[in-house]
Coordinates of C-alpha atoms and ligand atoms in Angstrom, one line a residue:
M1 CA 107.9 142.0 98.8
P2 CA 105.7 140.3 101.4
E3 CA 106.9 136.7 102.0
R4 CA 103.7 134.7 102.2
T5 CA 105.4 131.3 101.9
W6 CA 104.7 129.5 105.2
W7 CA 108.3 128.3 105.8
K8 CA 109.5 131.9 105.5
H9 CA 107.3 133.6 108.0
G10 CA 106.7 130.4 110.1
I11 CA 108.5 128.9 113.1
V12 CA 109.7 125.3 113.0
Y13 CA 109.7 123.2 116.2
Q14 CA 111.8 120.1 116.4
I15 CA 110.4 117.0 118.2
Y16 CA 112.6 114.2 119.3
P17 CA 109.8 111.6 119.2
R18 CA 111.3 109.2 121.8
S19 CA 111.1 111.9 124.4
F20 CA 108.0 114.0 123.6
Q21 CA 104.9 112.0 124.9
D22 CA 104.5 108.3 125.5
T23 CA 101.0 106.9 125.3
N24 CA 101.5 103.1 125.6
G25 CA 103.6 103.0 128.7
D26 CA 106.8 101.6 127.2
G27 CA 108.8 104.7 128.3
I28 CA 109.3 105.9 124.8
G29 CA 107.4 108.6 123.1
D30 CA 105.1 107.8 120.1
L31 CA 103.1 109.3 117.3
Q32 CA 99.8 109.2 119.3
G33 CA 101.6 111.2 121.9
I34 CA 102.5 113.9 119.5
R35 CA 99.0 113.9 118.3
A36 CA 97.7 114.2 121.9
R37 CA 99.9 117.3 122.3
L38 CA 99.0 119.3 119.2
D39 CA 96.9 121.7 121.3
Y40 CA 100.0 122.5 123.3
L41 CA 102.0 123.3 120.0
S42 CA 99.1 125.4 118.7
A43 CA 99.0 127.4 121.9
L44 CA 102.8 127.8 121.8
G45 CA 102.2 129.3 118.3
V46 CA 104.6 127.3 116.1
D47 CA 103.8 126.7 112.5
A48 CA 105.5 123.4 111.7
I49 CA 106.9 120.4 113.5
W50 CA 110.0 118.5 112.4
I51 CA 109.9 115.0 113.8
S52 CA 113.3 113.1 114.1
P53 CA 113.1 109.6 112.5
I54 CA 110.1 107.4 113.2
Y55 CA 111.0 104.7 110.6
P56 CA 111.5 101.0 111.5
S57 CA 115.0 100.8 113.0
P58 CA 117.1 98.6 115.2
M59 CA 117.8 101.9 117.0
A60 CA 121.6 101.6 117.1
D61 CA 121.6 105.4 116.6
F62 CA 118.0 105.9 117.8
G63 CA 116.3 105.9 114.5
Y64 CA 119.1 107.4 112.4
D65 CA 119.7 103.8 111.2
V66 CA 116.7 103.2 109.0
A67 CA 115.7 99.6 108.1
D68 CA 112.6 100.6 106.0
Y69 CA 112.1 104.1 104.7
C70 CA 108.4 103.6 104.0
D71 CA 106.9 102.5 107.3
V72 CA 106.7 103.5 110.9
D73 CA 108.5 101.6 113.7
P74 CA 106.0 99.8 115.9
M75 CA 107.6 101.6 118.9
F76 CA 106.3 104.9 117.5
G77 CA 103.0 103.5 116.1
S78 CA 101.8 102.7 112.6
L79 CA 101.3 104.4 109.2
A80 CA 97.6 104.8 110.3
D81 CA 98.8 106.7 113.3
F82 CA 101.0 108.8 111.1
D83 CA 98.0 109.6 108.8
D84 CA 95.9 110.6 111.8
L85 CA 98.7 112.9 113.0
V86 CA 99.0 114.6 109.6
R87 CA 95.3 115.1 109.4
D88 CA 94.9 116.5 112.9
A89 CA 98.0 118.7 112.5
H90 CA 96.8 120.1 109.2
A91 CA 93.4 120.7 110.7
R92 CA 95.2 123.1 113.1
G93 CA 97.3 124.7 110.4
L94 CA 100.4 122.9 111.6
K95 CA 102.8 121.5 109.0
I96 CA 104.7 118.2 109.3
I97 CA 108.3 117.9 108.3
L98 CA 110.0 114.5 108.3
D99 CA 113.6 113.6 108.9
F100 CA 115.0 112.1 105.7
V101 CA 118.2 110.0 106.3
P102 CA 119.7 109.4 102.9
N103 CA 123.4 109.1 103.7
H104 CA 123.2 105.6 105.2
T105 CA 120.7 102.8 106.0
S106 CA 120.7 100.4 108.9
D107 CA 122.9 97.3 108.3
R108 CA 119.5 95.5 108.7
H109 CA 118.0 97.2 105.7
P110 CA 117.1 94.5 103.1
W111 CA 119.2 96.5 100.5
F112 CA 122.3 96.0 102.6
A113 CA 121.6 92.4 103.2
E114 CA 121.5 91.9 99.5
S115 CA 124.5 94.1 98.9
R116 CA 126.7 92.2 101.3
S117 CA 125.4 88.7 100.2
D118 CA 127.7 88.5 97.1
R119 CA 130.1 90.7 95.2
S120 CA 128.0 90.1 92.1
N121 CA 124.7 91.0 93.7
P122 CA 122.9 93.8 91.7
K123 CA 122.8 95.9 94.9
R124 CA 126.5 95.5 95.6
D125 CA 127.2 98.9 94.2
W126 CA 124.3 100.5 96.3
Y127 CA 126.9 100.8 99.1
V128 CA 130.6 101.7 99.1
W129 CA 132.7 98.5 99.0
R130 CA 136.4 98.5 98.5
D131 CA 139.4 96.2 98.9
G132 CA 141.7 97.0 101.8
R133 CA 145.3 98.3 101.5
G134 CA 147.0 95.2 102.7
D135 CA 145.6 94.5 106.1
A136 CA 144.5 98.1 106.5
P137 CA 141.2 99.8 105.5
P138 CA 140.9 101.4 102.0
N139 CA 141.7 104.9 103.3
N140 CA 142.2 106.9 106.5
W141 CA 138.6 108.1 107.0
V142 CA 137.3 108.2 110.5
S143 CA 133.8 107.5 111.7
Q144 CA 131.9 110.4 113.2
F145 CA 131.5 108.2 116.3
G146 CA 135.2 107.2 116.5
G147 CA 137.3 104.4 115.0
P148 CA 137.7 103.7 111.3
A149 CA 134.9 104.5 108.9
W150 CA 135.4 101.0 107.3
T151 CA 134.4 97.6 108.5
F152 CA 135.7 94.4 106.9
D153 CA 133.1 91.9 105.8
Q154 CA 134.5 88.4 106.1
A155 CA 132.0 86.7 103.8
T156 CA 132.9 88.8 100.7
G157 CA 136.4 89.9 101.7
Q158 CA 135.9 93.6 101.2
Y159 CA 135.4 96.7 103.4
Y160 CA 132.2 98.8 103.5
L161 CA 132.1 102.5 104.3
H162 CA 130.2 103.9 107.3
S163 CA 130.5 107.6 108.1
F164 CA 128.8 106.8 111.4
L165 CA 128.3 103.4 113.2
R166 CA 129.2 100.2 111.5
E167 CA 125.5 99.5 111.8
Q168 CA 125.0 102.5 109.5
P169 CA 126.5 101.6 106.1
D170 CA 126.8 104.5 103.7
L171 CA 124.7 104.4 100.5
N172 CA 126.5 105.1 97.2
W173 CA 124.9 108.3 95.9
R174 CA 126.9 108.0 92.7
N175 CA 124.7 105.1 91.7
P176 CA 121.6 106.3 89.8
D177 CA 119.5 103.4 91.1
V178 CA 120.1 104.5 94.7
R179 CA 119.0 108.0 93.8
D180 CA 115.8 106.8 92.1
A181 CA 115.0 104.6 95.1
M182 CA 115.5 107.4 97.5
Y183 CA 113.5 109.9 95.5
G184 CA 110.7 107.3 95.5
V185 CA 110.9 107.5 99.3
L186 CA 110.4 111.3 99.2
R187 CA 107.4 110.8 96.9
F188 CA 105.9 108.2 99.2
W189 CA 105.8 110.6 102.1
L190 CA 104.8 113.6 100.0
A191 CA 101.8 111.6 98.8
R192 CA 100.9 111.0 102.4
G193 CA 100.7 114.7 102.9
V194 CA 104.0 115.7 104.5
D195 CA 105.1 119.3 104.1
G196 CA 108.8 118.9 103.7
F197 CA 112.0 117.2 104.9
R198 CA 114.9 117.9 107.1
V199 CA 117.7 116.1 105.3
D200 CA 120.2 114.4 107.6
V201 CA 124.0 115.1 107.0
L202 CA 123.3 116.5 103.5
W203 CA 126.8 117.7 103.0
L204 CA 128.2 114.1 103.4
L205 CA 126.2 112.3 100.7
I206 CA 128.8 112.4 98.0
K207 CA 132.4 111.3 98.5
D208 CA 135.5 111.8 96.5
A209 CA 135.3 109.4 93.5
A210 CA 138.8 108.1 94.2
L211 CA 138.2 107.9 98.0
R212 CA 141.5 109.7 98.7
D213 CA 143.0 110.0 102.2
N214 CA 142.0 113.0 104.2
P215 CA 144.9 115.3 105.3
P216 CA 145.7 115.5 109.0
N217 CA 144.2 118.4 111.0
P218 CA 147.2 120.3 112.5
A219 CA 144.9 121.8 115.2
F220 CA 143.7 118.4 116.5
Q221 CA 143.8 118.0 120.3
P222 CA 143.6 114.6 122.0
T223 CA 140.8 115.9 124.1
Q224 CA 138.6 116.2 121.0
A225 CA 136.5 113.5 119.3
E226 CA 138.6 111.4 116.9
I227 CA 136.6 112.7 113.9
N228 CA 138.6 115.9 114.3
R229 CA 141.9 114.1 113.6
F230 CA 141.6 114.8 109.9
L231 CA 140.4 117.6 107.7
H232 CA 137.3 116.5 105.8
V233 CA 138.5 117.3 102.4
H234 CA 137.6 114.2 100.5
N235 CA 134.7 112.7 102.4
A236 CA 132.4 115.8 102.5
D237 CA 131.1 118.8 100.5
Q238 CA 132.0 117.4 97.1
P239 CA 130.9 119.6 94.1
E240 CA 128.5 116.8 92.8
I241 CA 126.3 117.1 95.9
H242 CA 124.6 120.1 94.4
D243 CA 123.3 118.0 91.5
V244 CA 121.8 115.6 94.0
I245 CA 120.1 118.4 95.9
A246 CA 118.7 119.9 92.8
E247 CA 117.2 116.5 92.0
M248 CA 115.6 116.3 95.4
R249 CA 114.2 119.8 94.9
A250 CA 112.8 118.8 91.6
V251 CA 110.9 115.9 93.3
L252 CA 109.6 118.3 96.0
D253 CA 108.7 121.1 93.7
R254 CA 106.0 118.8 92.1
Y255 CA 104.1 119.2 95.4
A256 CA 102.8 122.6 96.6
D257 CA 104.9 124.5 99.0
G258 CA 107.1 121.7 100.4
V259 CA 110.3 122.8 102.2
L260 CA 113.7 121.3 101.9
I261 CA 115.9 121.9 105.0
G262 CA 119.5 120.6 105.0
E263 CA 121.6 119.6 108.0
I264 CA 125.0 121.1 107.0
Y265 CA 127.9 121.8 109.3
L266 CA 130.2 123.9 107.1
P267 CA 131.8 127.3 107.3
L268 CA 129.6 130.1 106.2
E269 CA 131.0 130.6 102.6
R270 CA 130.5 126.9 101.8
L271 CA 127.2 126.7 103.6
V272 CA 125.5 129.3 101.5
A273 CA 126.4 127.4 98.3
Y274 CA 123.7 124.9 99.5
Y275 CA 121.0 127.3 98.4
G276 CA 122.0 126.0 95.0
K277 CA 122.4 127.5 91.6
D278 CA 119.4 130.0 91.0
L279 CA 118.2 129.0 94.5
G280 CA 117.5 125.5 93.2
G281 CA 119.1 123.8 96.2
A282 CA 117.9 123.6 99.8
H283 CA 115.4 126.2 100.8
L284 CA 116.9 126.4 104.2
P285 CA 120.5 125.1 104.7
F286 CA 120.5 125.0 108.5
N287 CA 122.5 127.9 110.0
F288 CA 124.1 126.6 113.2
Q289 CA 126.3 129.6 113.9
L290 CA 124.4 130.6 117.1
I291 CA 125.1 127.1 118.4
L292 CA 128.8 127.1 117.5
S293 CA 129.9 130.6 118.4
A294 CA 130.9 132.2 121.7
W295 CA 128.0 133.9 123.5
N296 CA 128.8 137.5 123.5
A297 CA 127.3 140.6 121.7
R298 CA 130.3 141.4 119.4
E299 CA 130.7 137.8 118.2
I300 CA 127.0 137.5 117.6
A301 CA 126.7 140.8 115.8
R302 CA 129.6 139.8 113.6
L303 CA 128.1 136.5 112.6
I304 CA 124.7 138.0 111.9
E305 CA 126.3 140.6 109.6
D306 CA 128.6 138.0 107.9
Y307 CA 125.6 135.8 107.3
E308 CA 123.4 138.5 105.9
Q309 CA 126.3 139.5 103.6
A310 CA 127.0 136.0 102.5
L311 CA 123.4 135.0 101.6
P312 CA 122.7 134.7 97.9
A313 CA 120.2 137.2 96.4
G314 CA 116.7 135.9 97.4
G315 CA 118.2 133.2 99.8
W316 CA 116.0 133.1 102.9
P317 CA 117.9 133.1 106.2
N318 CA 117.3 130.7 109.1
W319 CA 118.5 130.4 112.7
V320 CA 118.9 127.5 115.1
L321 CA 119.7 127.5 118.8
G322 CA 119.8 123.8 119.6
N323 CA 119.0 120.3 118.4
H324 CA 119.2 116.7 119.5
D325 CA 123.0 116.6 118.8
Q326 CA 124.0 119.7 120.7
P327 CA 124.1 120.9 124.3
R328 CA 120.9 122.7 125.2
I329 CA 121.0 126.5 125.1
A330 CA 120.1 126.9 128.8
A331 CA 122.9 124.4 129.6
R332 CA 125.4 126.5 127.6
V333 CA 124.5 130.1 128.6
G334 CA 122.5 129.7 131.9
A335 CA 118.9 130.3 132.7
A336 CA 119.0 134.1 132.5
Q337 CA 120.7 134.3 129.2
A338 CA 118.4 131.5 127.8
R339 CA 115.7 134.1 127.8
V340 CA 117.8 136.6 125.9
A341 CA 118.6 133.8 123.5
A342 CA 114.9 133.1 122.9
M343 CA 114.4 136.8 122.1
L344 CA 117.3 136.8 119.7
L345 CA 116.2 133.6 117.9
L346 CA 112.6 134.9 117.6
S347 CA 113.5 138.4 116.4
L348 CA 116.2 137.8 113.9
R349 CA 115.5 137.9 110.2
G350 CA 114.8 134.3 109.0
T351 CA 113.0 131.1 109.9
P352 CA 113.7 130.1 113.5
T353 CA 113.9 126.4 114.5
M354 CA 113.1 125.7 118.1
Y355 CA 114.1 122.6 119.9
Y356 CA 111.5 120.8 122.1
G357 CA 112.0 121.6 125.8
D358 CA 114.0 124.8 125.2
E359 CA 110.8 126.7 125.8
L360 CA 110.7 125.2 129.3
G361 CA 114.3 126.3 129.8
L362 CA 115.6 122.7 130.2
G363 CA 119.1 123.1 131.3
R364 CA 122.1 121.0 132.2
V365 CA 121.1 117.4 133.0
T366 CA 123.5 114.9 134.5
I367 CA 122.9 111.4 133.2
P368 CA 124.5 108.7 135.4
P369 CA 127.0 106.6 133.3
E370 CA 124.8 103.5 133.7
A371 CA 121.8 105.3 132.1
M372 CA 123.8 106.7 129.1
R373 CA 122.4 105.5 125.8
D374 CA 124.2 107.5 123.1
P375 CA 126.5 105.2 121.1
W376 CA 128.9 108.0 120.6
E377 CA 129.5 108.2 124.4
R378 CA 130.0 104.4 124.5
N379 CA 132.6 104.5 121.6
E380 CA 134.5 107.5 123.0
P381 CA 133.8 107.7 126.7
G382 CA 135.0 110.5 129.0
L383 CA 135.2 113.3 126.5
G384 CA 131.8 114.7 127.3
L385 CA 130.4 113.8 123.9
S386 CA 127.1 112.2 125.0
R387 CA 124.0 113.7 123.4
D388 CA 121.7 112.1 126.0
P389 CA 121.6 115.3 128.2
S390 CA 119.8 117.1 125.4
R391 CA 117.3 114.2 124.8
T392 CA 115.6 113.8 128.1
P393 CA 111.8 113.5 128.3
F394 CA 109.6 116.5 128.0
Q395 CA 108.2 117.7 131.3
W396 CA 104.5 118.1 131.0
D397 CA 103.1 118.4 134.5
A398 CA 103.7 117.4 138.2
S399 CA 102.2 113.9 137.9
P400 CA 104.5 110.9 138.1
Q401 CA 107.2 110.9 135.5
A402 CA 106.2 114.4 134.6
G403 CA 103.2 113.2 132.6
F404 CA 105.6 111.8 130.0
T405 CA 104.9 108.1 130.5
R406 CA 103.1 105.6 132.7
G407 CA 106.2 103.4 132.5
E408 CA 110.0 103.9 133.0
P409 CA 111.3 106.7 130.8
W410 CA 114.0 105.5 128.4
L411 CA 116.3 108.3 129.6
P412 CA 116.0 109.8 133.1
L413 CA 114.0 113.0 133.5
A414 CA 115.8 116.2 134.5
P415 CA 115.4 116.4 138.3
D416 CA 113.7 119.8 138.2
W417 CA 110.5 118.5 136.6
P418 CA 108.2 118.8 139.6
A419 CA 108.5 122.6 139.3
R420 CA 109.8 123.0 135.7
N421 CA 107.0 121.6 133.7
A422 CA 104.7 122.9 130.9
D423 CA 101.6 123.0 133.1
A424 CA 103.2 125.0 135.9
L425 CA 105.1 127.3 133.6
A426 CA 102.0 128.1 131.5
R427 CA 100.3 129.4 134.7
D428 CA 103.3 131.6 135.7
P429 CA 103.0 135.0 133.9
T430 CA 106.8 135.5 134.0
S431 CA 108.0 132.0 133.1
I432 CA 110.3 131.2 130.1
L433 CA 107.4 129.4 128.5
T434 CA 105.2 132.4 128.8
L435 CA 108.0 134.4 127.3
H436 CA 108.2 132.1 124.3
R437 CA 104.5 132.4 123.7
R438 CA 104.7 136.1 123.9
L439 CA 107.6 136.4 121.6
I440 CA 106.0 134.1 119.1
A441 CA 102.7 136.1 119.3
V442 CA 104.5 139.4 118.8
R443 CA 106.5 138.0 115.9
R444 CA 103.3 136.7 114.3
R445 CA 101.6 140.1 114.8
H446 CA 104.4 142.3 113.4
R447 CA 105.6 141.8 109.8
A448 CA 108.7 143.8 110.7
L449 CA 109.7 140.8 112.9
S450 CA 108.4 137.9 110.8
I451 CA 109.5 139.1 107.3
G452 CA 111.0 142.5 107.6
A453 CA 114.5 143.9 106.9
F454 CA 117.3 143.7 109.3
R455 CA 119.8 146.5 110.2
L456 CA 122.4 146.4 112.9
I457 CA 122.2 149.6 115.0
T458 CA 124.9 149.3 117.5
V459 CA 127.0 146.8 119.3
A460 CA 129.1 147.1 122.5
D461 CA 130.8 144.6 124.7
R462 CA 127.6 143.4 126.3
V463 CA 124.8 144.9 124.3
L464 CA 123.4 144.4 120.8
V465 CA 120.8 146.6 119.2
Y466 CA 119.2 146.0 115.8
E467 CA 116.2 147.2 113.8
R468 CA 113.6 145.2 112.0
S469 CA 111.4 147.0 109.6
F470 CA 108.6 146.4 107.1
G471 CA 107.1 149.3 105.2
R472 CA 106.9 152.1 107.8
E473 CA 106.7 149.6 110.7
R474 CA 109.9 149.9 112.7
I475 CA 110.9 147.8 115.6
L476 CA 114.1 147.9 117.7
V477 CA 115.5 144.9 119.6
A478 CA 118.0 145.6 122.4
L479 CA 119.7 142.7 124.1
N480 CA 121.9 142.7 127.2
F481 CA 124.3 139.7 127.1
G482 CA 125.6 140.5 130.6
P483 CA 124.7 140.6 134.3
E484 CA 125.1 144.4 134.6
P485 CA 122.6 147.1 133.7
H486 CA 123.4 148.9 130.5
G487 CA 122.2 152.2 129.1
I488 CA 121.3 152.3 125.4
E489 CA 122.6 155.4 123.6
V490 CA 120.4 155.3 120.5
P491 CA 117.5 157.7 120.1
L492 CA 114.5 155.5 120.9
T493 CA 110.9 156.2 121.6
G494 CA 108.2 153.7 121.5
A495 CA 106.1 151.1 123.2
V496 CA 107.8 148.1 124.8
L497 CA 106.2 145.1 123.1
V498 CA 107.9 142.6 125.3
S499 CA 110.8 142.5 127.8
T500 CA 112.5 139.2 128.6
H501 CA 111.5 139.9 132.2
L502 CA 107.8 140.1 131.2
D503 CA 107.1 142.9 133.6
R504 CA 106.8 146.0 131.5
A505 CA 104.7 147.2 128.6
D506 CA 105.3 150.9 128.9
T507 CA 106.0 153.7 126.4
I508 CA 109.6 154.8 126.7
S509 CA 111.8 157.6 125.4
E510 CA 115.1 156.2 126.7
L511 CA 116.2 152.8 127.8
T512 CA 118.4 151.2 130.3
L513 CA 118.5 147.5 130.1
R514 CA 118.5 145.6 133.3
P515 CA 120.9 142.7 133.8
D516 CA 120.2 139.9 131.3
E517 CA 117.3 141.8 129.8
G518 CA 116.2 142.1 126.2
V519 CA 113.4 144.3 125.0
I520 CA 111.5 144.7 121.8
V521 CA 110.3 148.2 121.2
L522 CA 107.7 149.3 118.6
C523 CA 109.2 152.6 117.4
D524 CA 106.8 153.2 114.5
A525 CA 103.6 151.2 114.1
G526 CA 103.6 152.1 110.4
E527 CA 99.8 151.9 110.4
G528 CA 98.6 151.2 106.9
D529 CA 101.2 148.9 105.5
G530 CA 102.3 146.5 108.2
A531 CA 99.0 146.4 109.8
P532 CA 98.6 144.1 112.8
G533 CA 96.7 141.0 112.2
D534 CA 97.3 141.3 108.5
R535 CA 100.4 139.2 108.2
G536 CA 100.9 135.9 106.5
A537 CA 98.0 134.1 108.2
R538 CA 98.2 130.4 108.8
P539 CA 97.1 128.5 105.8
Ligands
LIG1 C1 122.8 113.5 112.0 C2 121.9 113.4 113.2 C3 122.5 112.6 114.3 C4 122.9 111.3 113.8 C5 123.7 111.4 112.5 C6 123.8 110.1 111.8 O1 123.9 114.3 112.4 O2 121.4 114.6 113.5 O3 121.7 112.5 115.4 O4 123.5 110.5 114.8 O5 123.2 112.3 111.6 O6 122.6 109.8 111.1

């Protein structure tokens, strides 16, 4: 059945707003900057932008510490700027997805100020307060950013829980008033026209009711972040979370076509439970397997097949190559394989989420210690945990500061910006940016790619071949994960729609992939039922 829903055939593009486009010269990106770059996003061909948090925040975790859920931080602009952005994006057929951060607030949120003011305050139970065990915290839980997940509050003599920084106290999602207040936040933004939410750390919202200790992780190595010291049995993925997600969905379902995307880092079999009973959960529980797995053909073939198998009936797949918390794809696999990765992401079955700057091939960036901003790095230095290298400013053109700002950028630019920038790459017919535009255009034109079925054809050490089909339209994707040429031994005749090298558009009857090459071949155009130009048009 054709999948006309926009978030099924569409492509999501993540913007880290601090680093996209500054317009007021403070060195930090803003909403007017995003608005000024909508033409770039339209030309790239994406369907939706997900914007990391823009709410008022002391920025202890760069916006993931929210002090007011229903406003915009002056650093990013105003509610009026937001409305302008929504209007202009919608005028271009672009959807807007907001980052919803329900697990914790900022410690400066008025709710927390009330909660910590007095044990008998009506908002005391909006957060998780407990007595210590003697002089020790209530249990052994560790903060994601290192150290105990509990901070003692002198004034009221109890500890509060924070799964992240102490400036990010966890809300108590077992309290119905918290739920109501947070669903009110969803309604506030839906009424302003947003098209959905990416929900931050969705699998962490509900904790064990008795707050039991987590068991130790026998595989823990001291070179790892401290969060890995224990198995997350009692602080994550509790059964009651699915009721909460169903409630969020019920809020969203009152508005047309909104999408609910969940940030969930869990093994496959537990991840797919987040589609919910009768698909009443998250529409797209983020699938991070391409980020977390080794980069080789066999491993990737296995994870695609396992994922396809594990999906519940009717559950729509999705794929992610990078985000603001993870090393960039080009930093992980190198410039040549980053092009193969782009073809993989944009030709698999399911909604792709791209990360800003990956279309420029932004790679490894070394941030000098004095310029590091990520609080995780400051808490646990020397382990290579900093997320700053993946958050550097977008590189627009060859003007000063890459056209990102008139001021001093909040994080240093990657040094390759004079050559690696959107302006230069857009004019280069073989650049990685041109490749992304081509891949997106081809995906948009062919239903086999955007919504068609997936079938693994063959996998060898270095090569992966799969088929996408819709009606009689049949497309083969062949990817070379290595630096050697590789013959493909499957019967194959057709027109090359795109090669990662962008230097061929021939009709072939056999195929040898060049080093680090991927190709998409139209084997059967299936005229009549998958007709070009006829696919889920932009709304
Ligand atoms: C999510 C965000 C990350 C943030 C954390 C705490 O994992 O993606 O950037 O630090 O939640 O909100």
